[in-house]
Short mmCIF file of C-alpha atoms in Angstrom, two decimals:
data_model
loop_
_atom_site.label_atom_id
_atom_site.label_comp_id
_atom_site.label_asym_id
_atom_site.label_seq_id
_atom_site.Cartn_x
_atom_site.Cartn_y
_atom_site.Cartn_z
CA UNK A 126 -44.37 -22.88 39.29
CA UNK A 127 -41.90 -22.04 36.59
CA UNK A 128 -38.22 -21.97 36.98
CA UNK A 129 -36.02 -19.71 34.37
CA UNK A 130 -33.17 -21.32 32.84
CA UNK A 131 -30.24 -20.05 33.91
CA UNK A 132 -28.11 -17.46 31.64
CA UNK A 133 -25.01 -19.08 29.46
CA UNK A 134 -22.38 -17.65 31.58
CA UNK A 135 -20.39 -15.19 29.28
CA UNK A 136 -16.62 -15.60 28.33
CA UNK A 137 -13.96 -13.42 26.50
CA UNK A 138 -13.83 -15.55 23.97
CA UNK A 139 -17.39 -14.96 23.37
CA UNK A 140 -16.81 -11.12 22.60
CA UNK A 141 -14.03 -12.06 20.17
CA UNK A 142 -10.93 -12.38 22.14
CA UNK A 143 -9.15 -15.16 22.36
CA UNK A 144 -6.51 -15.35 25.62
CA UNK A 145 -4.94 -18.84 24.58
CA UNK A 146 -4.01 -17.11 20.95
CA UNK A 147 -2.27 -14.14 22.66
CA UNK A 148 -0.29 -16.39 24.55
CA UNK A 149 0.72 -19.03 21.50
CA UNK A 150 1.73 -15.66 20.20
CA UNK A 151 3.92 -15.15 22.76
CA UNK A 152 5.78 -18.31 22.94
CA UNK A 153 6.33 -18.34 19.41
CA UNK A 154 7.86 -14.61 18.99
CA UNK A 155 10.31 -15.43 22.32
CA UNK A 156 12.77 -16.79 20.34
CA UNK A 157 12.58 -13.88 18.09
CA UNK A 158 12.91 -11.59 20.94
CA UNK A 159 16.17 -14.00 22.28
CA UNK A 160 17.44 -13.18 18.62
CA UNK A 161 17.85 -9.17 19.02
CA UNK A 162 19.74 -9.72 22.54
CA UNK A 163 22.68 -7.05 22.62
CA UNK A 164 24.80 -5.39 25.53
CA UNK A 165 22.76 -4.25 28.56
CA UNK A 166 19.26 -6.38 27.61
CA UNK A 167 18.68 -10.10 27.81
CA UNK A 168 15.78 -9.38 25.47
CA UNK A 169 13.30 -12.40 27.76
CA UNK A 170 9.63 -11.47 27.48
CA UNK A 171 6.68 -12.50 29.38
CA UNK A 172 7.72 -9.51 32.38
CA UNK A 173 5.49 -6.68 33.30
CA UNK A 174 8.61 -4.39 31.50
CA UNK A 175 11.34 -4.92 30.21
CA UNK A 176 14.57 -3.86 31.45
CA UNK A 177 18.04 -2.43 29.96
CA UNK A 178 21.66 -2.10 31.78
CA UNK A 179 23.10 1.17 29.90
CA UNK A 180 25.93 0.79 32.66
CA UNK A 181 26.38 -2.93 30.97
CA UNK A 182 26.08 -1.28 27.26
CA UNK A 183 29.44 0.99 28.15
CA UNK A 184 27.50 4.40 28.66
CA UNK A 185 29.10 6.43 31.33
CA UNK A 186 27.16 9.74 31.72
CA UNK A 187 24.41 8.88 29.35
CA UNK A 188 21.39 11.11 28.30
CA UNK A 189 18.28 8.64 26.95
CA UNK A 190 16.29 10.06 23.92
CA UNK A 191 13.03 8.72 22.80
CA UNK A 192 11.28 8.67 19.64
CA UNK A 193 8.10 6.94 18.48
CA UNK A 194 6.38 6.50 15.18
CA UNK A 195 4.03 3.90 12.89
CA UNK A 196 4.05 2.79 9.62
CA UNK A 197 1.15 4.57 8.11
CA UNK A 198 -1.16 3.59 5.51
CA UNK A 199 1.47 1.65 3.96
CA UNK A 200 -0.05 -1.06 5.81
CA UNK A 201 -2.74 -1.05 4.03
CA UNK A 202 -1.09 -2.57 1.29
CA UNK A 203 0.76 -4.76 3.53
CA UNK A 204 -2.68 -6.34 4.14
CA UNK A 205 -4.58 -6.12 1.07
CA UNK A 206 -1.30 -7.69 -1.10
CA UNK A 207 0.21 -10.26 2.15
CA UNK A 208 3.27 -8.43 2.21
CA UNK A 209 4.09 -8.46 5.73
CA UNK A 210 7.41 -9.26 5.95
CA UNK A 211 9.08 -5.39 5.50
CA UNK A 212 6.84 -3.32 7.69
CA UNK A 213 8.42 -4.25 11.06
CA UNK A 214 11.77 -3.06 9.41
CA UNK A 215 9.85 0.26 8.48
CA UNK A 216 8.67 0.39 11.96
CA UNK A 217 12.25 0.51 13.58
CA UNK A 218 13.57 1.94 11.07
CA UNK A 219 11.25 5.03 11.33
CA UNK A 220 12.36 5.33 15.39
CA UNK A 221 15.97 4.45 15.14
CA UNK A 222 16.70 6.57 12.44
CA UNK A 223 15.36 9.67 13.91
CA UNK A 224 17.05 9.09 17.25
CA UNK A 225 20.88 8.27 15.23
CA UNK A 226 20.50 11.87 14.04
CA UNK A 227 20.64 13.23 17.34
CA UNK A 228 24.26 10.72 17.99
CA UNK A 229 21.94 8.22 20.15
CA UNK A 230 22.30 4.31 19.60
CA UNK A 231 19.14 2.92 19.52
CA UNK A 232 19.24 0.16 22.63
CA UNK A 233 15.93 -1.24 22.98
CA UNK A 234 12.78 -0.82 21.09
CA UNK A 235 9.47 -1.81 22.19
CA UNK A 236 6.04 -2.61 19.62
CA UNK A 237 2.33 -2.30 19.61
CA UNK A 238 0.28 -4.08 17.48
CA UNK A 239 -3.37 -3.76 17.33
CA UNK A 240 -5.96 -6.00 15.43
CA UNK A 241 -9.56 -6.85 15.32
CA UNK A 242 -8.94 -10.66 15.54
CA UNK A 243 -5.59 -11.88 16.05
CA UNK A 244 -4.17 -13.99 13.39
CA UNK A 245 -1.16 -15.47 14.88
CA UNK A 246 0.25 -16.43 11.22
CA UNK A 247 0.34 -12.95 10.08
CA UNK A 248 1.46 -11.69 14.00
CA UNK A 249 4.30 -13.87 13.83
CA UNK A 250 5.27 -12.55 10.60
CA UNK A 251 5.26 -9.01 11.65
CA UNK A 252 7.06 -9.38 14.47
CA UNK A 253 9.52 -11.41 12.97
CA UNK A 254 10.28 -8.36 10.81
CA UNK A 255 10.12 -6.06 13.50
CA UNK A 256 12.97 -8.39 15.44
CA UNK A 257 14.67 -8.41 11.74
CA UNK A 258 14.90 -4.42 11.84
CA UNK A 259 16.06 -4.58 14.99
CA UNK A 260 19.31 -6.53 14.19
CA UNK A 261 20.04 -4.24 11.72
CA UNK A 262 19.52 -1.31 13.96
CA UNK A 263 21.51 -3.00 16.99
CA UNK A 264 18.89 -2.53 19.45
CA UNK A 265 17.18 -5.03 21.73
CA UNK A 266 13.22 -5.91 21.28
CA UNK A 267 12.61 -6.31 24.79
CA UNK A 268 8.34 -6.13 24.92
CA UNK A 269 5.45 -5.51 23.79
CA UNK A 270 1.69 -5.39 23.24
CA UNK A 271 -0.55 -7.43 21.37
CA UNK A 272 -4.37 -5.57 21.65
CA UNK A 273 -7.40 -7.43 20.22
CA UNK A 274 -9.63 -5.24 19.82
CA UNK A 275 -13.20 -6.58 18.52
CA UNK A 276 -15.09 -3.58 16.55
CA UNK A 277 -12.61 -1.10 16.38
CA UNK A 278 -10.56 -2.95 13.51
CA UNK A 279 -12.11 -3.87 10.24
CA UNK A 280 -11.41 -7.15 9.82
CA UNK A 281 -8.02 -8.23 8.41
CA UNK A 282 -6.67 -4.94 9.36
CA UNK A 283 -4.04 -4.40 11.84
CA UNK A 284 -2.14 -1.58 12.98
CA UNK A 285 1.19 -0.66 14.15
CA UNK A 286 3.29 1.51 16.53
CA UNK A 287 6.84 1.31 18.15
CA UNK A 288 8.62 3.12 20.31
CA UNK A 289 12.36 3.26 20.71
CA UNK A 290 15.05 4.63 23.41
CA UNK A 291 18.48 5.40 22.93
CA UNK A 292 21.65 7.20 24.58
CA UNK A 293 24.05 9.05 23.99
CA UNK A 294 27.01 10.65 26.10
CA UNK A 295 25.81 14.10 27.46
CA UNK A 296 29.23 15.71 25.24
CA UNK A 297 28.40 13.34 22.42
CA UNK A 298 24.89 14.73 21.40
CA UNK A 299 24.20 16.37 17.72
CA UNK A 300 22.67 19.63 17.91
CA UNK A 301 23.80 21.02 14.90
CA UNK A 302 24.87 24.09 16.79
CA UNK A 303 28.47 23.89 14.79
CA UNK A 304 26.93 23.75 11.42
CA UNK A 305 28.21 27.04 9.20
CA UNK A 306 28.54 28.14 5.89
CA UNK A 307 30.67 26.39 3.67
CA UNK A 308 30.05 22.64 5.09
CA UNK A 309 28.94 19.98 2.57
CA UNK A 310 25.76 18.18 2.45
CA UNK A 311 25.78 14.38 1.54
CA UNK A 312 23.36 12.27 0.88
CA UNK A 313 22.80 8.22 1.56
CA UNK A 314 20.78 6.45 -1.03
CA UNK A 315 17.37 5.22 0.23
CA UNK A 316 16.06 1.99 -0.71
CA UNK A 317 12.57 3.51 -1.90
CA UNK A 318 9.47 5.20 -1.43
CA UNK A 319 10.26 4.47 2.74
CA UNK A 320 7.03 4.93 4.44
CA UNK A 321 6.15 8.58 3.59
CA UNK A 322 3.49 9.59 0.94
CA UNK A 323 1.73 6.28 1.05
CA UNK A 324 -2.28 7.92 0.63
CA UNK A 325 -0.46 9.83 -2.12
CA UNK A 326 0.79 6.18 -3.71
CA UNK A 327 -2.51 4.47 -2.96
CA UNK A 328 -4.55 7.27 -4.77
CA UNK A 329 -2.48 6.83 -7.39
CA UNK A 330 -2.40 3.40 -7.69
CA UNK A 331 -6.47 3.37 -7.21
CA UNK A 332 -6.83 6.27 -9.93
CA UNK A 333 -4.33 5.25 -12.43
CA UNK A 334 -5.60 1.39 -12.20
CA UNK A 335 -2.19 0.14 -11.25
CA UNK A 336 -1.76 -3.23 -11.53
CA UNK A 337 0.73 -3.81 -8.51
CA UNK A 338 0.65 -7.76 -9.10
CA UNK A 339 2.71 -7.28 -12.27
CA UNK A 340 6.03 -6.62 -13.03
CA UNK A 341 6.93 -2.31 -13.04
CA UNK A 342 6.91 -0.33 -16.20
CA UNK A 343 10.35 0.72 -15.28
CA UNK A 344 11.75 -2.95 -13.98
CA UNK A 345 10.11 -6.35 -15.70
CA UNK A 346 12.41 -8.16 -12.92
CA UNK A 347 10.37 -6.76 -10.37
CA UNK A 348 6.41 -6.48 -9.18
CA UNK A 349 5.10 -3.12 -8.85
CA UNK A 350 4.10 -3.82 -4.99
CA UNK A 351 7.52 -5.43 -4.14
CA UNK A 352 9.12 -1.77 -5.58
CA UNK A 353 6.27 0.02 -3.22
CA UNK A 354 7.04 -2.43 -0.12
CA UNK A 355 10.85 -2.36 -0.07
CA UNK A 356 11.39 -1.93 3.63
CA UNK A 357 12.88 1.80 4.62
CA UNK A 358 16.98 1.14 4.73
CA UNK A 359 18.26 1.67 8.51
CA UNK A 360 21.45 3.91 8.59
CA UNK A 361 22.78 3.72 12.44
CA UNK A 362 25.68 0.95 11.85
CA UNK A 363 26.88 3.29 9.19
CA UNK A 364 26.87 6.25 11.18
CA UNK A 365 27.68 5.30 14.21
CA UNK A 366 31.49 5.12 13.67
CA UNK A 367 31.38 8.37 12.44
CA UNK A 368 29.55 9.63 15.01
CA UNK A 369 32.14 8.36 18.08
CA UNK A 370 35.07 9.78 16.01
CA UNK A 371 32.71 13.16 15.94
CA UNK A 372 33.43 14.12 12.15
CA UNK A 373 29.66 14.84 11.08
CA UNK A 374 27.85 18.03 12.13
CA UNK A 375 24.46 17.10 11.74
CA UNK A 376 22.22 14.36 10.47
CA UNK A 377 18.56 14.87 9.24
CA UNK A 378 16.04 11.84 8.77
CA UNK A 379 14.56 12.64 5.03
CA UNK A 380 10.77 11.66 6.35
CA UNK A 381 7.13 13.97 5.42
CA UNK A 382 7.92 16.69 4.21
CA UNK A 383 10.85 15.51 2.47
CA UNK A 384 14.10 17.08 1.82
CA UNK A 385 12.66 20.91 2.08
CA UNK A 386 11.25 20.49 5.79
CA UNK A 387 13.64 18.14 7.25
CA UNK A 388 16.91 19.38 6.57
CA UNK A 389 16.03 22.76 8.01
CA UNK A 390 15.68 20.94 11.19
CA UNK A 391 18.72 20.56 12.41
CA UNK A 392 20.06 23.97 10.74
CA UNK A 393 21.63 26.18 13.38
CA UNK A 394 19.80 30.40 12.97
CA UNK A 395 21.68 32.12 9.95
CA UNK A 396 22.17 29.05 7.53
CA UNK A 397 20.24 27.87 4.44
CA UNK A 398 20.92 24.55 3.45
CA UNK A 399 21.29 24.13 -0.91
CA UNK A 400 20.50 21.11 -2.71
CA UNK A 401 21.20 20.99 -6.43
CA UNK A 402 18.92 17.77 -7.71
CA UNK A 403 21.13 17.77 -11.00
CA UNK A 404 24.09 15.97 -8.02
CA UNK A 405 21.79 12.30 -8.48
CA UNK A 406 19.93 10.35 -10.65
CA UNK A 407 16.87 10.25 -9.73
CA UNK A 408 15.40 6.46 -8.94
CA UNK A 409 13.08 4.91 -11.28
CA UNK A 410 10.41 4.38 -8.73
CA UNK A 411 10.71 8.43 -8.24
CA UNK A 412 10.41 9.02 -12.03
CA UNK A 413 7.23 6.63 -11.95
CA UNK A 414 5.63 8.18 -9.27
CA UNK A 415 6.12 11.92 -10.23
CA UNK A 416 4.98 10.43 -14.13
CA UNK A 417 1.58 8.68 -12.85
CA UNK A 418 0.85 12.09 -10.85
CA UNK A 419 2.26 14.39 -13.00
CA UNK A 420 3.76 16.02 -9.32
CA UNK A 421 5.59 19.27 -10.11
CA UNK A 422 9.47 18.76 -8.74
CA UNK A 423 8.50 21.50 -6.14
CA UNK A 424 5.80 19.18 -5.02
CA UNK A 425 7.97 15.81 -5.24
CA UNK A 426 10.43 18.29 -2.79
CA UNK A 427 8.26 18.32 -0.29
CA UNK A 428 6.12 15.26 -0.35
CA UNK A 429 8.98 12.04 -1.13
CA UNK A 430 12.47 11.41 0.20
CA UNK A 431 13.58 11.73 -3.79
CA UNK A 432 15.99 8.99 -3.48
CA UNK A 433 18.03 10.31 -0.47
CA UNK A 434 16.98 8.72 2.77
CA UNK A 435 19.54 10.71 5.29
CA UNK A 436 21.16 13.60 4.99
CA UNK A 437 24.91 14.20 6.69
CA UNK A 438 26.54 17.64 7.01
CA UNK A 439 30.32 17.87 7.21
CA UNK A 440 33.05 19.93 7.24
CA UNK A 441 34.08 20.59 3.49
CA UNK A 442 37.57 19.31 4.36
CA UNK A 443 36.43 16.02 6.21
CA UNK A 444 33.67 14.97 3.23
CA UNK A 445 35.72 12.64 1.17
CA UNK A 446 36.88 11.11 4.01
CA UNK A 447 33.29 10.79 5.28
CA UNK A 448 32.18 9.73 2.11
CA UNK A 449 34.94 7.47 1.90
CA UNK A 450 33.65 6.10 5.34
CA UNK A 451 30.25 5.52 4.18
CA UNK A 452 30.98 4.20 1.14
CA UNK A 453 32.91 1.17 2.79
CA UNK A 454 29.97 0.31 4.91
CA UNK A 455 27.80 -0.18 1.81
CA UNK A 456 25.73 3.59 1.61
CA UNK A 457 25.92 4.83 -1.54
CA UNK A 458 26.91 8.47 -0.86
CA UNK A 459 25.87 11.54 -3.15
CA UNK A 460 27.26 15.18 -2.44
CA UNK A 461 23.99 17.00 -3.23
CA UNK A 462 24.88 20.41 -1.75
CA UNK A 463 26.04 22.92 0.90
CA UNK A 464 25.09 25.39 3.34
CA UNK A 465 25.24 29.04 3.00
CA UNK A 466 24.92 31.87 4.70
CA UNK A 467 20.77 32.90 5.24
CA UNK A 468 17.62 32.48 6.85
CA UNK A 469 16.94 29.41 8.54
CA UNK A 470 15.40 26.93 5.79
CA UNK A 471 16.31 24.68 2.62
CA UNK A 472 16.07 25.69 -0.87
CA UNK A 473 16.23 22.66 -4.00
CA UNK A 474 16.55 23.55 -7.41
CA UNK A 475 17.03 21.47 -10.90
CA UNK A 476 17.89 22.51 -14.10
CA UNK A 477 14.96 21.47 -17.35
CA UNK A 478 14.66 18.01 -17.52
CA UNK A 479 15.72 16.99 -13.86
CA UNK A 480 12.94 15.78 -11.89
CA UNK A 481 11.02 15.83 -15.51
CA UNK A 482 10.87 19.75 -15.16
CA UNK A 483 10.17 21.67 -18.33
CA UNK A 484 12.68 24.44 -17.67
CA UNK A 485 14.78 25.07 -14.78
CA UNK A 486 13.07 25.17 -11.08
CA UNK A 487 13.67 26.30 -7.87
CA UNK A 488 11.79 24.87 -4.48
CA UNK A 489 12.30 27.00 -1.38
CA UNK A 490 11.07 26.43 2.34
CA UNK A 491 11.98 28.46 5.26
CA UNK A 492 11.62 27.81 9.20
#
C-alpha cells in the first residue's frame, strides 16, 4: 500500500506577492501622508476610504470636480536612470493643474501604483514625491493603492495613476463664457519638457545616441536626464488668489497637444486665440529638442508646451496688474498674445529664426 505525499500547501508569497512588504510600505509612507494634512482631511491611512470635510475647508455651496491622469512613458526613464524622486510631483501636478483651470482647489488627491514586484525602496521614494507635489498643490493625500501584480509588469517597471478632487463655489467656476475679443493672453514659464511628448524624447534620445548621463550640450552645469526629469511646475498657489478676487477669464493647462489644442479649450464660440512666439525666448531644452528632431515650429506647436506651462486670459486693462500678481508669487509671466474675433481655435506664428524657422511661419488649429 502506497501513501502520496501530501501537496506543499500554496501561499501568496509563492506566486510573487508579498503581504508583509505592502504593509512595511504602508507604515513607512503614513508619516508622509500625516505631512500633506490641510483643512477638512486628517490625511490617516490604513481606512477602507478616505474622507474630506469641505464644510471644515470653508466651502459653502461647493460643486466637486474631478480629474485623473498618469505620468506616461516618462517613467520609463524614471526607471531605467533611478530618477524617482520628480514623477509623483508630475503626477499631481498633471490633476491639480487641470482642475485650477476650472477655479477648483485641489483638496485631496488619491494614487495608484502598480508593479511587478514591489520594491519598497523605490515605493517609498515615489510616494514621497507624490506627498511632495501635494504640498505644493495644497491638497491632502488621503489613500491609496499599492497593486503587485506578478506577470503583467516587466520587472523593474512600475506604473502610475492619480486621481484628484477639488471644489469650487457653484458662482466661482471658470467657464470661459466671458472671454471676448480684445483680452490678453499671458503665459507662466514652465519648468521643462513637463510630462508630454516623452515617446517623442525617448526616440530621440535612442536615435540620436544621447548620452543622458552627461552634462547637456546647452548647460555643462547640468545632466541631460536631470533637464528631461525636472518635475512639471504646479501653478494653483499662484492662481488661486487671483481666482477668489475673480480677475482672470480663463485658464488653459498647456498639456498634448500643446499650445494649438489646449488653449482653444476654454475659448467661448466666436473667438480665436493669437500667440506671437517672437513674445519669449524660447528655453534651451526646447531649442535642443526641436535641433535633435529637426521638428518644424508647426510641429513643436502642437506636440511640446514650448516653454509656457499655463496659459491665463485677462481683461486687457487688468493684465499688468495680473502680471504684477504673478510675478510676486515667483511665475515668470510672458504676454504672448490676445484673442480676436473668429472661429473657435488658436493660431501661433513666428517670424524667421524663432523657433529655428527659416522664414516666417504660421501654425493654425481650429475646434
Amino acid at each position: 500500500m502506497t501513501t502520496d505525499t501530501p501537496a506543499a500547501p500554496y501561499t501568496y508569497a509563492d506566486a510573487g506577492v508579498s503581504i508583509a512588504a505592502g504593509n512595511a510600505l504602508v507604515r513607512a509612507i503614513g508619516p508622509l501622508a500625516r505631512s500633506t494634512r490641510r483643512s477638512g482631511a486628517d490625511a490617516d491611512l490604513g481606512g477602507f476610504g478616505g474622507f474630506f470635510d469641505l464644510k471644515a475647508a470653508g466651502f459653502v455651496d461647493p460643486l466637486l470636480v474631478a480629474a485623473n491622469d498618469g505620468v506616461g512613458t516618462k517613467l520609463k526613464l524614471a526607471i531605467e536612470w533611478d530618477r524617482h524622486e520628480g514623477v509623483g510631483i508630475d503626477l499631481v501636478a498633471m490633476c491639480a493643474n487641470d482642475l485650477i483651470v476650472q477655479g477648483a482647489e485641489p483638496v485631496f488627491f488619491l494614487d495608484y501604483y502598480a508593479c511587478a514586484k514591489l520594491d519598497g525602496g523605490i515605493a517609498e521614494r515615489v510616494v514621497a514625491s507624490i506627498a511632495e507635489g501635494c504640498k505644493q498643490a495644497g491638497c491632502a493625500l488621503i489613500g491609496g493603492e499599492t497593486a503587485e501584480m506578478p506577470g503583467m509588469y516587466a520587472e523593474g517597471d512600475y506604473d502610475l495613476a492619480g486621481f484628484c478632487v477639488g471644489a469650487v463655489e457653484r458662482d466661482a467656476v471658470l467657464t470661459g463664457r466671458d472671454i471676448a475679443a480684445g483680452d490678453v493672453i499671458l503665459g507662466l514659464a514652465s519648468s521643462g519638457v513637463h510630462s508630454n511628448g516623452f515617446s517623442l524624447v525617448r526616440r530621440l534620445a535612442t536615435d540620436r545616441g544621447w548620452k543622458l548621463d552627461r552634462p547637456a550640450l546647452f548647460d555643462q552645469d547640468k545632466l541631460l536626464i536631470d533637464h528631461l526629469m525636472a518635475p512639471t511646475r504646479i501653478y494653483v498657489s499662484s492662481l488661486l488668489p487671483l481666482l477668489k478676487t475673480r480677475r482672470i477669464k480663463g485658464l488653459a493647462h498647456i498639456t498634448g497637444g500643446g499650445l494649438l489644442e489646449n488653449i482653444p479649450r476654454v475659448l467661448p464660440e466666436q473667438t480665436h486665440a493669437v500667440i506671437d512666439a517672437d513674445a519669449w525666448e524660447q528655453p534651451r531644452l526646447m531649442a535642443f529638442l526641436q535641433a535633435q528632431g529637426s521638428i518644424e515650429p508647426e510641429e513643436m506647436a502642437r506636440t511640446f508646451n514650448c516653454g509656457i506651462g499655463m496659459a491665463v486670459i485677462v481683461a486687457a486693462e487688468d493684465a499688468a496688474e495680473v502680471t504684477e500678481a504673478l510675478s510676486a508669487s515667483g511665475e515668470a509671466v510672458h504676454a504672448i498674445g490676445r484673442i480676436e474675433a473668429g472661429a473657435r481655435g488658436c493660431t501661433v506664428s513666428g517670424s524667421a529664426e524663432t523657433w529655428s524657422a527659416r522664414g516666417d511661419w504660421t501654425a493654425t488649429h481650429a475646434q
